PDB file of C-alpha atoms in Angstrom:
ATOM      1  CA  MET C 189      19.438  33.006  19.679  1.00 46.00           C
ATOM      2  CA  GLU C 190      19.223  35.239  16.599  1.00 45.00           C
ATOM      3  CA  ARG C 191      17.775  32.313  14.668  1.00 48.00           C
ATOM      4  CA  SER C 192      15.035  31.835  17.296  1.00 48.00           C
ATOM      5  CA  LEU C 193      14.136  35.547  17.246  1.00 42.00           C
ATOM      6  CA  GLU C 194      14.081  35.510  13.478  1.00 49.00           C
ATOM      7  CA  LEU C 195      11.688  32.533  13.399  1.00 49.00           C
ATOM      8  CA  GLY C 196       9.537  34.124  16.095  1.00 51.00           C
ATOM      9  CA  ASN C 197       8.955  37.140  13.869  1.00 49.00           C
ATOM     10  CA  MET C 198       7.844  34.960  10.942  1.00 59.00           C
ATOM     11  CA  THR C 199       4.279  33.863  10.260  1.00 65.00           C
ATOM     12  CA  ARG C 200       3.685  30.122  10.368  1.00 77.00           C
ATOM     13  CA  VAL C 201       2.098  28.605   7.257  1.00 81.00           C
ATOM     14  CA  GLN C 202      -1.546  27.690   7.925  1.00 86.00           C
ATOM     15  CA  GLU C 203      -2.167  25.870   4.656  1.00 89.00           C
ATOM     16  CA  PHE C 204      -0.341  24.346   1.704  1.00 92.00           C
ATOM     17  CA  VAL C 205      -1.027  24.428  -2.022  1.00 91.00           C
ATOM     18  CA  LEU C 206      -0.867  21.033  -3.759  1.00 91.00           C
ATOM     19  CA  LEU C 207       0.116  21.419  -7.423  1.00 88.00           C
ATOM     20  CA  GLY C 208      -1.235  17.957  -8.252  1.00 86.00           C
ATOM     21  CA  LEU C 209       0.014  15.297 -10.644  1.00 84.00           C
ATOM     22  CA  SER C 210      -0.016  17.565 -13.694  1.00 75.00           C
ATOM     23  CA  THR C 211      -0.665  21.270 -14.310  1.00 68.00           C
ATOM     24  CA  ARG C 212      -1.191  20.846 -18.062  1.00 75.00           C
ATOM     25  CA  LEU C 213      -4.827  21.554 -18.881  1.00 74.00           C
ATOM     26  CA  GLY C 214      -4.785  19.452 -22.044  1.00 76.00           C
ATOM     27  CA  ILE C 215      -4.228  16.125 -20.303  1.00 84.00           C
ATOM     28  CA  ARG C 216      -5.841  16.695 -16.885  1.00 86.00           C
ATOM     29  CA  ASP C 217      -9.317  15.570 -17.987  1.00 86.00           C
ATOM     30  CA  VAL C 218      -7.929  12.405 -19.584  1.00 89.00           C
ATOM     31  CA  LEU C 219      -5.861  11.598 -16.513  1.00 89.00           C
ATOM     32  CA  PHE C 220      -8.871  12.276 -14.278  1.00 92.00           C
ATOM     33  CA  ALA C 221     -10.959   9.701 -16.172  1.00 92.00           C
ATOM     34  CA  ILE C 222      -8.130   7.147 -16.093  1.00 92.00           C
ATOM     35  CA  PHE C 223      -7.361   7.494 -12.393  1.00 93.00           C
ATOM     36  CA  LEU C 224     -11.024   7.604 -11.384  1.00 94.00           C
ATOM     37  CA  THR C 225     -11.527   4.304 -13.238  1.00 94.00           C
ATOM     38  CA  LEU C 226      -8.456   2.805 -11.553  1.00 93.00           C
ATOM     39  CA  TYR C 227      -9.645   3.998  -8.140  1.00 94.00           C
ATOM     40  CA  LEU C 228     -13.117   2.492  -8.532  1.00 94.00           C
ATOM     41  CA  LEU C 229     -11.637  -0.714  -9.946  1.00 92.00           C
ATOM     42  CA  THR C 230      -9.266  -1.020  -6.967  1.00 92.00           C
ATOM     43  CA  LEU C 231     -12.140  -0.530  -4.504  1.00 93.00           C
ATOM     44  CA  LEU C 232     -14.272  -3.085  -6.372  1.00 91.00           C
ATOM     45  CA  GLU C 233     -11.497  -5.705  -6.501  1.00 88.00           C
ATOM     46  CA  ASN C 234     -10.640  -5.426  -2.820  1.00 90.00           C
ATOM     47  CA  THR C 235     -14.283  -5.320  -1.710  1.00 91.00           C
ATOM     48  CA  LEU C 236     -14.861  -8.528  -3.664  1.00 87.00           C
ATOM     49  CA  ILE C 237     -11.859 -10.211  -2.034  1.00 87.00           C
ATOM     50  CA  ILE C 238     -12.897  -9.204   1.487  1.00 89.00           C
ATOM     51  CA  TYR C 239     -16.447 -10.434   0.841  1.00 88.00           C
ATOM     52  CA  LEU C 240     -15.253 -13.798  -0.537  1.00 85.00           C
ATOM     53  CA  VAL C 241     -12.780 -14.374   2.320  1.00 86.00           C
ATOM     54  CA  CYS C 242     -15.311 -13.462   5.021  1.00 88.00           C
ATOM     55  CA  SER C 243     -18.346 -15.257   3.572  1.00 85.00           C
ATOM     56  CA  HIS C 244     -16.839 -18.591   2.432  1.00 80.00           C
ATOM     57  CA  SER C 245     -15.539 -21.020   5.045  1.00 81.00           C
ATOM     58  CA  GLU C 246     -13.354 -22.714   2.404  1.00 81.00           C
ATOM     59  CA  LEU C 247     -11.215 -19.559   2.365  1.00 81.00           C
ATOM     60  CA  HIS C 248     -10.772 -19.383   6.137  1.00 86.00           C
ATOM     61  CA  LYS C 249      -7.068 -20.213   5.850  1.00 87.00           C
ATOM     62  CA  PRO C 250      -3.936 -18.252   6.835  1.00 88.00           C
ATOM     63  CA  MET C 251      -3.128 -17.208   3.263  1.00 85.00           C
ATOM     64  CA  TYR C 252      -6.607 -15.754   2.720  1.00 86.00           C
ATOM     65  CA  PHE C 253      -6.591 -14.164   6.173  1.00 92.00           C
ATOM     66  CA  PHE C 254      -3.554 -12.128   5.090  1.00 90.00           C
ATOM     67  CA  LEU C 255      -5.165 -11.404   1.706  1.00 87.00           C
ATOM     68  CA  GLY C 256      -8.244 -10.077   3.482  1.00 90.00           C
ATOM     69  CA  ASN C 257      -6.019  -7.805   5.571  1.00 93.00           C
ATOM     70  CA  LEU C 258      -4.202  -6.677   2.424  1.00 90.00           C
ATOM     71  CA  GLY C 259      -7.513  -5.936   0.705  1.00 89.00           C
ATOM     72  CA  CYS C 260      -8.693  -3.819   3.644  1.00 93.00           C
ATOM     73  CA  LEU C 261      -5.358  -2.018   3.742  1.00 93.00           C
ATOM     74  CA  GLU C 262      -5.386  -1.307  -0.010  1.00 91.00           C
ATOM     75  CA  MET C 263      -8.869   0.216   0.192  1.00 92.00           C
ATOM     76  CA  CYS C 264      -7.743   2.553   2.986  1.00 93.00           C
ATOM     77  CA  TYR C 265      -4.437   3.204   1.242  1.00 88.00           C
ATOM     78  CA  VAL C 266      -5.880   4.402  -2.079  1.00 93.00           C
ATOM     79  CA  SER C 267      -8.617   6.344  -0.264  1.00 94.00           C
ATOM     80  CA  VAL C 268      -5.946   8.424   1.502  1.00 94.00           C
ATOM     81  CA  THR C 269      -4.111   9.551  -1.657  1.00 92.00           C
ATOM     82  CA  MET C 270      -6.441   9.111  -4.644  1.00 93.00           C
ATOM     83  CA  PRO C 271      -9.123  11.696  -3.678  1.00 93.00           C
ATOM     84  CA  SER C 272      -6.500  14.467  -3.506  1.00 92.00           C
ATOM     85  CA  LEU C 273      -5.009  13.276  -6.802  1.00 92.00           C
ATOM     86  CA  LEU C 274      -8.439  13.387  -8.456  1.00 93.00           C
ATOM     87  CA  VAL C 275      -9.289  16.803  -7.001  1.00 92.00           C
ATOM     88  CA  GLY C 276      -5.989  18.164  -8.314  1.00 90.00           C
ATOM     89  CA  LEU C 277      -6.680  16.801 -11.789  1.00 90.00           C
ATOM     90  CA  ARG C 278     -10.225  18.172 -11.766  1.00 89.00           C
ATOM     91  CA  THR C 279      -9.648  21.650 -10.325  1.00 88.00           C
ATOM     92  CA  GLY C 280      -5.914  22.240 -10.661  1.00 85.00           C
ATOM     93  CA  PRO C 281      -3.733  23.378  -7.730  1.00 88.00           C
ATOM     94  CA  TYR C 282      -5.786  23.521  -4.536  1.00 87.00           C
ATOM     95  CA  HIS C 283      -5.388  24.508  -0.884  1.00 91.00           C
ATOM     96  CA  ILE C 284      -5.161  22.063   2.010  1.00 92.00           C
ATOM     97  CA  SER C 285      -4.954  23.120   5.665  1.00 93.00           C
ATOM     98  CA  PHE C 286      -1.895  22.313   7.753  1.00 92.00           C
ATOM     99  CA  THR C 287      -3.932  19.972   9.992  1.00 93.00           C
ATOM    100  CA  ALA C 288      -5.476  18.135   7.039  1.00 94.00           C
ATOM    101  CA  CYS C 289      -2.040  17.787   5.447  1.00 94.00           C
ATOM    102  CA  MET C 290      -0.519  16.280   8.595  1.00 95.00           C
ATOM    103  CA  THR C 291      -3.525  13.981   8.983  1.00 95.00           C
ATOM    104  CA  GLN C 292      -3.116  12.713   5.434  1.00 95.00           C
ATOM    105  CA  LEU C 293       0.616  12.229   6.013  1.00 94.00           C
ATOM    106  CA  PHE C 294      -0.063  10.269   9.230  1.00 96.00           C
ATOM    107  CA  PHE C 295      -2.469   7.814   7.593  1.00 96.00           C
ATOM    108  CA  PHE C 296      -0.317   7.457   4.483  1.00 93.00           C
ATOM    109  CA  VAL C 297       2.881   6.656   6.413  1.00 93.00           C
ATOM    110  CA  SER C 298       0.989   4.286   8.707  1.00 94.00           C
ATOM    111  CA  LEU C 299      -0.536   2.353   5.813  1.00 93.00           C
ATOM    112  CA  ILE C 300       2.621   2.144   3.712  1.00 91.00           C
ATOM    113  CA  CYS C 301       4.599   0.821   6.700  1.00 92.00           C
ATOM    114  CA  THR C 302       1.825  -1.673   7.422  1.00 94.00           C
ATOM    115  CA  GLU C 303       1.902  -2.870   3.813  1.00 91.00           C
ATOM    116  CA  CYS C 304       5.667  -3.405   3.951  1.00 90.00           C
ATOM    117  CA  THR C 305       5.433  -5.679   6.984  1.00 93.00           C
ATOM    118  CA  LEU C 306       2.242  -7.385   5.789  1.00 92.00           C
ATOM    119  CA  LEU C 307       3.865  -8.325   2.461  1.00 90.00           C
ATOM    120  CA  ALA C 308       6.778  -9.774   4.449  1.00 92.00           C
ATOM    121  CA  SER C 309       4.329 -11.827   6.555  1.00 92.00           C
ATOM    122  CA  MET C 310       2.703 -13.120   3.363  1.00 89.00           C
ATOM    123  CA  ALA C 311       6.127 -14.071   1.964  1.00 90.00           C
ATOM    124  CA  TYR C 312       6.822 -16.051   5.158  1.00 92.00           C
ATOM    125  CA  ASP C 313       3.414 -17.743   4.838  1.00 90.00           C
ATOM    126  CA  HIS C 314       4.268 -18.789   1.258  1.00 87.00           C
ATOM    127  CA  TYR C 315       7.660 -20.069   2.436  1.00 90.00           C
ATOM    128  CA  VAL C 316       6.148 -22.261   5.162  1.00 91.00           C
ATOM    129  CA  ALA C 317       3.433 -23.566   2.805  1.00 86.00           C
ATOM    130  CA  ILE C 318       5.912 -24.600   0.084  1.00 85.00           C
ATOM    131  CA  CYS C 319       9.124 -25.418   1.968  1.00 87.00           C
ATOM    132  CA  ARG C 320       7.728 -26.809   5.243  1.00 88.00           C
ATOM    133  CA  PRO C 321       4.238 -28.114   4.417  1.00 86.00           C
ATOM    134  CA  LEU C 322       4.201 -30.685   7.251  1.00 89.00           C
ATOM    135  CA  HIS C 323       4.860 -27.932   9.817  1.00 90.00           C
ATOM    136  CA  TYR C 324       2.380 -25.490   8.284  1.00 90.00           C
ATOM    137  CA  PRO C 325      -0.553 -26.046  10.734  1.00 91.00           C
ATOM    138  CA  PRO C 326       1.461 -25.359  13.933  1.00 92.00           C
ATOM    139  CA  LEU C 327       3.657 -22.634  12.435  1.00 91.00           C
ATOM    140  CA  MET C 328       0.740 -20.730  10.919  1.00 92.00           C
ATOM    141  CA  ARG C 329      -1.923 -21.402  13.553  1.00 92.00           C
ATOM    142  CA  PRO C 330      -4.581 -18.678  14.049  1.00 92.00           C
ATOM    143  CA  GLN C 331      -2.770 -17.070  17.002  1.00 94.00           C
ATOM    144  CA  VAL C 332       0.413 -16.641  14.940  1.00 94.00           C
ATOM    145  CA  CYS C 333      -1.478 -15.193  11.970  1.00 94.00           C
ATOM    146  CA  LEU C 334      -3.343 -12.756  14.210  1.00 94.00           C
ATOM    147  CA  GLY C 335      -0.084 -11.746  15.900  1.00 95.00           C
ATOM    148  CA  LEU C 336       1.639 -11.086  12.562  1.00 94.00           C
ATOM    149  CA  ALA C 337      -1.284  -9.022  11.287  1.00 94.00           C
ATOM    150  CA  LEU C 338      -1.602  -7.012  14.517  1.00 95.00           C
ATOM    151  CA  SER C 339       2.133  -6.333  14.655  1.00 94.00           C
ATOM    152  CA  SER C 340       1.971  -5.051  11.060  1.00 94.00           C
ATOM    153  CA  TRP C 341      -0.874  -2.628  11.790  1.00 95.00           C
ATOM    154  CA  LEU C 342       0.447  -1.479  15.188  1.00 95.00           C
ATOM    155  CA  GLY C 343       4.022  -1.182  13.911  1.00 93.00           C
ATOM    156  CA  GLY C 344       2.824   1.040  11.072  1.00 93.00           C
ATOM    157  CA  LEU C 345       0.929   3.250  13.523  1.00 94.00           C
ATOM    158  CA  LEU C 346       3.943   3.579  15.832  1.00 94.00           C
ATOM    159  CA  VAL C 347       6.339   4.554  13.040  1.00 93.00           C
ATOM    160  CA  SER C 348       3.785   6.998  11.646  1.00 94.00           C
ATOM    161  CA  VAL C 349       3.329   8.721  15.010  1.00 95.00           C
ATOM    162  CA  ILE C 350       7.084   9.282  15.290  1.00 93.00           C
ATOM    163  CA  LYS C 351       7.600  10.462  11.699  1.00 92.00           C
ATOM    164  CA  THR C 352       4.535  12.700  11.582  1.00 93.00           C
ATOM    165  CA  ALA C 353       5.394  14.297  14.937  1.00 93.00           C
ATOM    166  CA  CYS C 354       8.904  15.110  13.715  1.00 91.00           C
ATOM    167  CA  ILE C 355       7.616  16.681  10.487  1.00 92.00           C
ATOM    168  CA  ALA C 356       4.749  18.567  12.161  1.00 91.00           C
ATOM    169  CA  ARG C 357       7.126  20.226  14.658  1.00 90.00           C
ATOM    170  CA  LEU C 358       9.165  21.802  11.831  1.00 89.00           C
ATOM    171  CA  PHE C 359       8.568  25.500  11.149  1.00 88.00           C
ATOM    172  CA  TYR C 360       6.996  26.353   7.780  1.00 89.00           C
ATOM    173  CA  CYS C 361       7.154  30.069   6.996  1.00 83.00           C
ATOM    174  CA  GLY C 362       6.730  30.030   3.209  1.00 75.00           C
ATOM    175  CA  PRO C 363       6.628  29.333   0.359  1.00 83.00           C
ATOM    176  CA  ASN C 364       3.780  26.877   0.885  1.00 88.00           C
ATOM    177  CA  VAL C 365       3.543  25.196  -2.534  1.00 89.00           C
ATOM    178  CA  LEU C 366       3.933  21.396  -2.530  1.00 88.00           C
ATOM    179  CA  ASN C 367       4.913  19.994  -5.930  1.00 87.00           C
ATOM    180  CA  HIS C 368       2.999  16.775  -5.346  1.00 88.00           C
ATOM    181  CA  PHE C 369      -0.534  15.364  -5.420  1.00 90.00           C
ATOM    182  CA  PHE C 370      -0.623  14.564  -1.683  1.00 91.00           C
ATOM    183  CA  CYS C 371       1.255  15.501   1.486  1.00 91.00           C
ATOM    184  CA  ASP C 372       4.396  13.383   1.409  1.00 88.00           C
ATOM    185  CA  VAL C 373       7.581  13.467   3.469  1.00 86.00           C
ATOM    186  CA  SER C 374      10.104  14.823   0.962  1.00 84.00           C
ATOM    187  CA  PRO C 375       8.030  17.775  -0.368  1.00 86.00           C
ATOM    188  CA  LEU C 376       7.301  18.886   3.211  1.00 89.00           C
ATOM    189  CA  LEU C 377      10.977  18.692   4.173  1.00 88.00           C
ATOM    190  CA  ASN C 378      11.809  20.872   1.162  1.00 86.00           C
ATOM    191  CA  LEU C 379       9.546  23.660   2.522  1.00 88.00           C
ATOM    192  CA  SER C 380      10.852  23.705   6.089  1.00 87.00           C
ATOM    193  CA  CYS C 381      12.428  26.959   7.313  1.00 87.00           C
ATOM    194  CA  THR C 382      14.220  25.159  10.149  1.00 85.00           C
ATOM    195  CA  PRO C 383      17.062  22.601   9.921  1.00 85.00           C
ATOM    196  CA  VAL C 384      15.770  19.161   8.976  1.00 86.00           C
ATOM    197  CA  ALA C 385      18.865  17.058   9.706  1.00 86.00           C
ATOM    198  CA  LEU C 386      17.329  15.354  12.762  1.00 87.00           C
ATOM    199  CA  THR C 387      14.006  14.775  10.990  1.00 86.00           C
ATOM    200  CA  GLU C 388      15.804  13.320   7.962  1.00 85.00           C
ATOM    201  CA  LEU C 389      17.774  11.019  10.274  1.00 86.00           C
ATOM    202  CA  VAL C 390      14.577   9.794  11.968  1.00 86.00           C
ATOM    203  CA  ASP C 391      12.957   9.328   8.555  1.00 83.00           C
ATOM    204  CA  PHE C 392      15.974   7.406   7.262  1.00 82.00           C
ATOM    205  CA  ILE C 393      16.272   5.154  10.323  1.00 86.00           C
ATOM    206  CA  SER C 394      12.552   4.335  10.395  1.00 86.00           C
ATOM    207  CA  ALA C 395      12.626   3.544   6.659  1.00 82.00           C
ATOM    208  CA  ILE C 396      15.617   1.249   7.113  1.00 83.00           C
ATOM    209  CA  VAL C 397      13.987  -0.516  10.092  1.00 87.00           C
ATOM    210  CA  ILE C 398      10.654  -1.089   8.307  1.00 88.00           C
ATOM    211  CA  LEU C 399      11.926  -1.731   4.784  1.00 85.00           C
ATOM    212  CA  GLY C 400      15.130  -3.482   5.849  1.00 86.00           C
ATOM    213  CA  GLY C 401      13.323  -5.673   8.357  1.00 89.00           C
ATOM    214  CA  SER C 402      10.641  -6.582   5.835  1.00 90.00           C
ATOM    215  CA  LEU C 403      13.199  -7.375   3.128  1.00 89.00           C
ATOM    216  CA  LEU C 404      15.189  -9.539   5.558  1.00 92.00           C
ATOM    217  CA  VAL C 405      12.083 -11.723   5.809  1.00 92.00           C
ATOM    218  CA  ALA C 406      10.803 -11.460   2.216  1.00 90.00           C
ATOM    219  CA  ILE C 407      14.050 -12.032   0.283  1.00 90.00           C
ATOM    220  CA  PRO C 408      15.203 -15.219   2.106  1.00 92.00           C
ATOM    221  CA  SER C 409      11.634 -16.534   1.937  1.00 91.00           C
ATOM    222  CA  TYR C 410      11.436 -16.157  -1.846  1.00 89.00           C
ATOM    223  CA  VAL C 411      14.986 -17.504  -2.311  1.00 90.00           C
ATOM    224  CA  ALA C 412      14.047 -20.631  -0.332  1.00 91.00           C
ATOM    225  CA  ILE C 413      10.804 -20.922  -2.310  1.00 87.00           C
ATOM    226  CA  GLY C 414      12.755 -20.689  -5.579  1.00 85.00           C
ATOM    227  CA  ARG C 415      15.103 -23.462  -4.504  1.00 87.00           C
ATOM    228  CA  ALA C 416      12.216 -25.686  -3.435  1.00 86.00           C
ATOM    229  CA  VAL C 417      10.380 -25.085  -6.716  1.00 83.00           C
ATOM    230  CA  PHE C 418      13.356 -26.055  -8.871  1.00 82.00           C
ATOM    231  CA  ARG C 419      13.695 -29.288  -6.885  1.00 83.00           C
ATOM    232  CA  MET C 420      10.124 -30.361  -7.668  1.00 79.00           C
ATOM    233  CA  PRO C 421      10.139 -33.591  -9.719  1.00 79.00           C
ATOM    234  CA  SER C 422       6.975 -32.759 -11.682  1.00 77.00           C
ATOM    235  CA  ALA C 423       7.393 -30.261 -14.520  1.00 77.00           C
ATOM    236  CA  ALA C 424       3.705 -29.288 -14.309  1.00 76.00           C
ATOM    237  CA  ALA C 425       3.913 -28.582 -10.567  1.00 72.00           C
ATOM    238  CA  ARG C 426       7.157 -26.670 -11.108  1.00 75.00           C
ATOM    239  CA  HIS C 427       5.606 -24.524 -13.837  1.00 74.00           C
ATOM    240  CA  LYS C 428       2.496 -23.779 -11.737  1.00 69.00           C
ATOM    241  CA  ALA C 429       4.535 -22.811  -8.654  1.00 71.00           C
ATOM    242  CA  LEU C 430       6.922 -20.689 -10.750  1.00 71.00           C
ATOM    243  CA  SER C 431       4.105 -18.746 -12.435  1.00 67.00           C
ATOM    244  CA  THR C 432       2.489 -17.996  -9.075  1.00 66.00           C
ATOM    245  CA  CYS C 433       5.690 -17.044  -7.238  1.00 72.00           C
ATOM    246  CA  ALA C 434       7.044 -15.020 -10.169  1.00 72.00           C
ATOM    247  CA  SER C 435       3.935 -12.832 -10.298  1.00 69.00           C
ATOM    248  CA  HIS C 436       4.073 -12.318  -6.518  1.00 73.00           C
ATOM    249  CA  LEU C 437       7.763 -11.453  -6.721  1.00 79.00           C
ATOM    250  CA  VAL C 438       7.224  -8.903  -9.512  1.00 77.00           C
ATOM    251  CA  VAL C 439       4.610  -6.970  -7.490  1.00 76.00           C
ATOM    252  CA  VAL C 440       6.680  -7.112  -4.297  1.00 81.00           C
ATOM    253  CA  SER C 441       9.832  -6.003  -6.157  1.00 82.00           C
ATOM    254  CA  ILE C 442       8.083  -3.012  -7.753  1.00 79.00           C
ATOM    255  CA  PHE C 443       6.596  -1.895  -4.430  1.00 81.00           C
ATOM    256  CA  TYR C 444       9.793  -2.270  -2.398  1.00 83.00           C
ATOM    257  CA  SER C 445      11.991  -0.712  -5.110  1.00 80.00           C
ATOM    258  CA  ALA C 446       9.845   2.410  -5.376  1.00 77.00           C
ATOM    259  CA  THR C 447       9.537   2.859  -1.612  1.00 77.00           C
ATOM    260  CA  LEU C 448      13.244   2.217  -1.040  1.00 75.00           C
ATOM    261  CA  PHE C 449      14.214   4.818  -3.634  1.00 73.00           C
ATOM    262  CA  ILE C 450      12.015   7.503  -2.071  1.00 70.00           C
ATOM    263  CA  TYR C 451      12.057   6.810   1.667  1.00 64.00           C
ATOM    264  CA  ALA C 452      15.443   5.189   2.361  1.00 58.00           C
ATOM    265  CA  ARG C 453      17.439   8.195   1.155  1.00 55.00           C
ATOM    266  CA  PRO C 454      19.025  10.389   3.825  1.00 43.00           C
ATOM    267  CA  SER C 455      18.534  13.628   1.881  1.00 48.00           C
ATOM    268  CA  ARG C 456      15.584  15.477   0.429  1.00 50.00           C
ATOM    269  CA  ILE C 457      14.599  14.528  -3.117  1.00 49.00           C
ATOM    270  CA  GLU C 458      14.873  17.465  -5.474  1.00 51.00           C
ATOM    271  CA  ALA C 459      13.562  15.734  -8.634  1.00 52.00           C
ATOM    272  CA  MET C 460       9.921  16.036  -7.621  1.00 59.00           C
ATOM    273  CA  ASP C 461       8.528  14.959 -11.013  1.00 69.00           C
ATOM    274  CA  LEU C 462      10.336  11.627 -10.610  1.00 72.00           C
ATOM    275  CA  ASN C 463       9.011  11.476  -7.045  1.00 76.00           C
ATOM    276  CA  LYS C 464       5.441  11.881  -8.330  1.00 81.00           C
ATOM    277  CA  VAL C 465       5.874   9.170 -10.968  1.00 79.00           C
ATOM    278  CA  LEU C 466       7.230   6.712  -8.398  1.00 80.00           C
ATOM    279  CA  SER C 467       4.439   7.669  -6.002  1.00 84.00           C
ATOM    280  CA  VAL C 468       1.868   6.776  -8.664  1.00 86.00           C
ATOM    281  CA  ILE C 469       3.461   3.315  -8.918  1.00 82.00           C
ATOM    282  CA  TYR C 470       3.042   2.378  -5.261  1.00 81.00           C
ATOM    283  CA  THR C 471      -0.122   4.381  -4.520  1.00 85.00           C
ATOM    284  CA  VAL C 472      -2.106   3.475  -7.646  1.00 87.00           C
ATOM    285  CA  VAL C 473      -0.533   0.649  -9.668  1.00 84.00           C
ATOM    286  CA  THR C 474       0.365  -1.860  -6.944  1.00 83.00           C
ATOM    287  CA  PRO C 475      -2.958  -1.527  -5.034  1.00 86.00           C
ATOM    288  CA  MET C 476      -4.771  -2.268  -8.297  1.00 85.00           C
ATOM    289  CA  CYS C 477      -2.505  -5.194  -9.274  1.00 82.00           C
ATOM    290  CA  ASN C 478      -2.227  -6.871  -5.859  1.00 80.00           C
ATOM    291  CA  PRO C 479      -5.800  -8.280  -5.782  1.00 80.00           C
ATOM    292  CA  VAL C 480      -5.371  -9.759  -9.277  1.00 79.00           C
ATOM    293  CA  ILE C 481      -1.898 -11.167  -8.663  1.00 78.00           C
ATOM    294  CA  TYR C 482      -2.447 -12.520  -5.157  1.00 73.00           C
ATOM    295  CA  CYS C 483      -6.092 -13.521  -5.198  1.00 70.00           C
ATOM    296  CA  LEU C 484      -8.169 -13.380  -8.357  1.00 65.00           C
ATOM    297  CA  ARG C 485      -5.732 -15.667 -10.217  1.00 65.00           C
ATOM    298  CA  ASN C 486      -6.046 -18.229  -7.416  1.00 71.00           C
ATOM    299  CA  ARG C 487      -8.114 -21.296  -8.306  1.00 73.00           C
ATOM    300  CA  GLU C 488      -9.825 -21.544  -4.910  1.00 74.00           C
ATOM    301  CA  VAL C 489     -10.867 -17.892  -5.059  1.00 75.00           C
ATOM    302  CA  GLN C 490     -12.060 -18.285  -8.648  1.00 73.00           C
ATOM    303  CA  ALA C 491     -14.139 -21.323  -7.656  1.00 75.00           C
ATOM    304  CA  GLU C 492     -15.796 -19.441  -4.780  1.00 74.00           C
ATOM    305  CA  PHE C 493     -16.380 -16.435  -7.029  1.00 72.00           C
ATOM    306  CA  ARG C 494     -18.107 -18.608  -9.650  1.00 75.00           C
ATOM    307  CA  ARG C 495     -20.185 -20.239  -6.902  1.00 77.00           C
ATOM    308  CA  THR C 496     -21.238 -16.794  -5.662  1.00 73.00           C
ATOM    309  CA  LEU C 497     -22.198 -15.719  -9.187  1.00 69.00           C
ATOM    310  CA  TYR C 498     -24.142 -18.949  -9.725  1.00 66.00           C
ATOM    311  CA  TRP C 499     -26.001 -18.482  -6.426  1.00 63.00           C
ATOM    312  CA  SER C 500     -26.840 -14.828  -7.218  1.00 59.00           C
ATOM    313  CA  GLN C 501     -28.179 -15.831 -10.646  1.00 58.00           C
ATOM    314  CA  SER C 502     -30.174 -18.835  -9.440  1.00 58.00           C
ATOM    315  CA  TRP C 503     -31.689 -17.140  -6.373  1.00 54.00           C
ATOM    316  CA  PRO C 504     -34.197 -14.920  -8.302  1.00 53.00           C
ATOM    317  CA  ALA C 505     -35.278 -17.977 -10.337  1.00 50.00           C
ATOM    318  CA  ASP C 506     -35.837 -19.992  -7.171  1.00 52.00           C
ATOM    319  CA  GLN C 507     -37.851 -17.136  -5.684  1.00 53.00           C
ATOM    320  CA  GLY C 508     -40.023 -16.978  -8.788  1.00 51.00           C
ATOM    321  CA  MET C 509     -40.688 -20.734  -8.652  1.00 48.00           C
ATOM    322  CA  GLY C 510     -41.608 -20.438  -4.964  1.00 51.00           C
ATOM    323  CA  ARG C 511     -44.176 -17.708  -5.696  1.00 52.00           C
ATOM    324  CA  SER C 512     -45.749 -19.701  -8.520  1.00 48.00           C
TER     325      SER C 512
END
């Protein structure tokens, strides 16, 4: 009762102050140029992938359907966190309203949960393609692919609604300084004036369900793929499959490791500088690397990309010949 009266006499925080990635003036301009370049490069890569998948019938296959979804997700993903990172590097610590902060948190949690399940769906697709090629058409028919993609997006939204609602209902009475470059779960929990045990439990359970469920699909899939690859009689085929799967596995491992460390812990993270470094890995590095690893190294995608470039270069010449 005394606790309720005490909170009732306090003023609720209406805005937060984001300290940003770095408060050191000497390196902020350099970091701004680097991250702006990475942001634009990520948008360009994923736009190119979406265009190639949508405009070329040769790429209308389950694997490229998931890659198109991943490209769309990555564009939304970096556009939720990177603008605030860039503003912080350009202007220093800046104010963000409580509503804007919760909105950013909602979209971020939704997209990161969607990516976890989408990467698991892609791992299953690779498993079926390599380990059960004769059953690939019925197992990965369009209805199944659409169902996997929809469940990833809707599952991310559902988890985000629950987590964001739990964090938004907490009472924030000050201080209001977030030692981060965007509104994330752990920094917000650190500022709460009310007990966060229930919210931490919900956060932990949802992280285990999403990450644990995704890993239960991804890990066995890649283990089965590894076994199938080592049984291949041709050394050339084995080397090609290993190089492709190894690069996929590296990106997936980095993403899941960083997210597990931050979001599957039942207590608030106090080492916020480490939190920011890990956040850069899965909000900046993996979205930039995924298009290259999953798509742009693929021979079919490269062939369609070269065909697109050839068509764009030959079209003006053909127009000029038509006019003459």
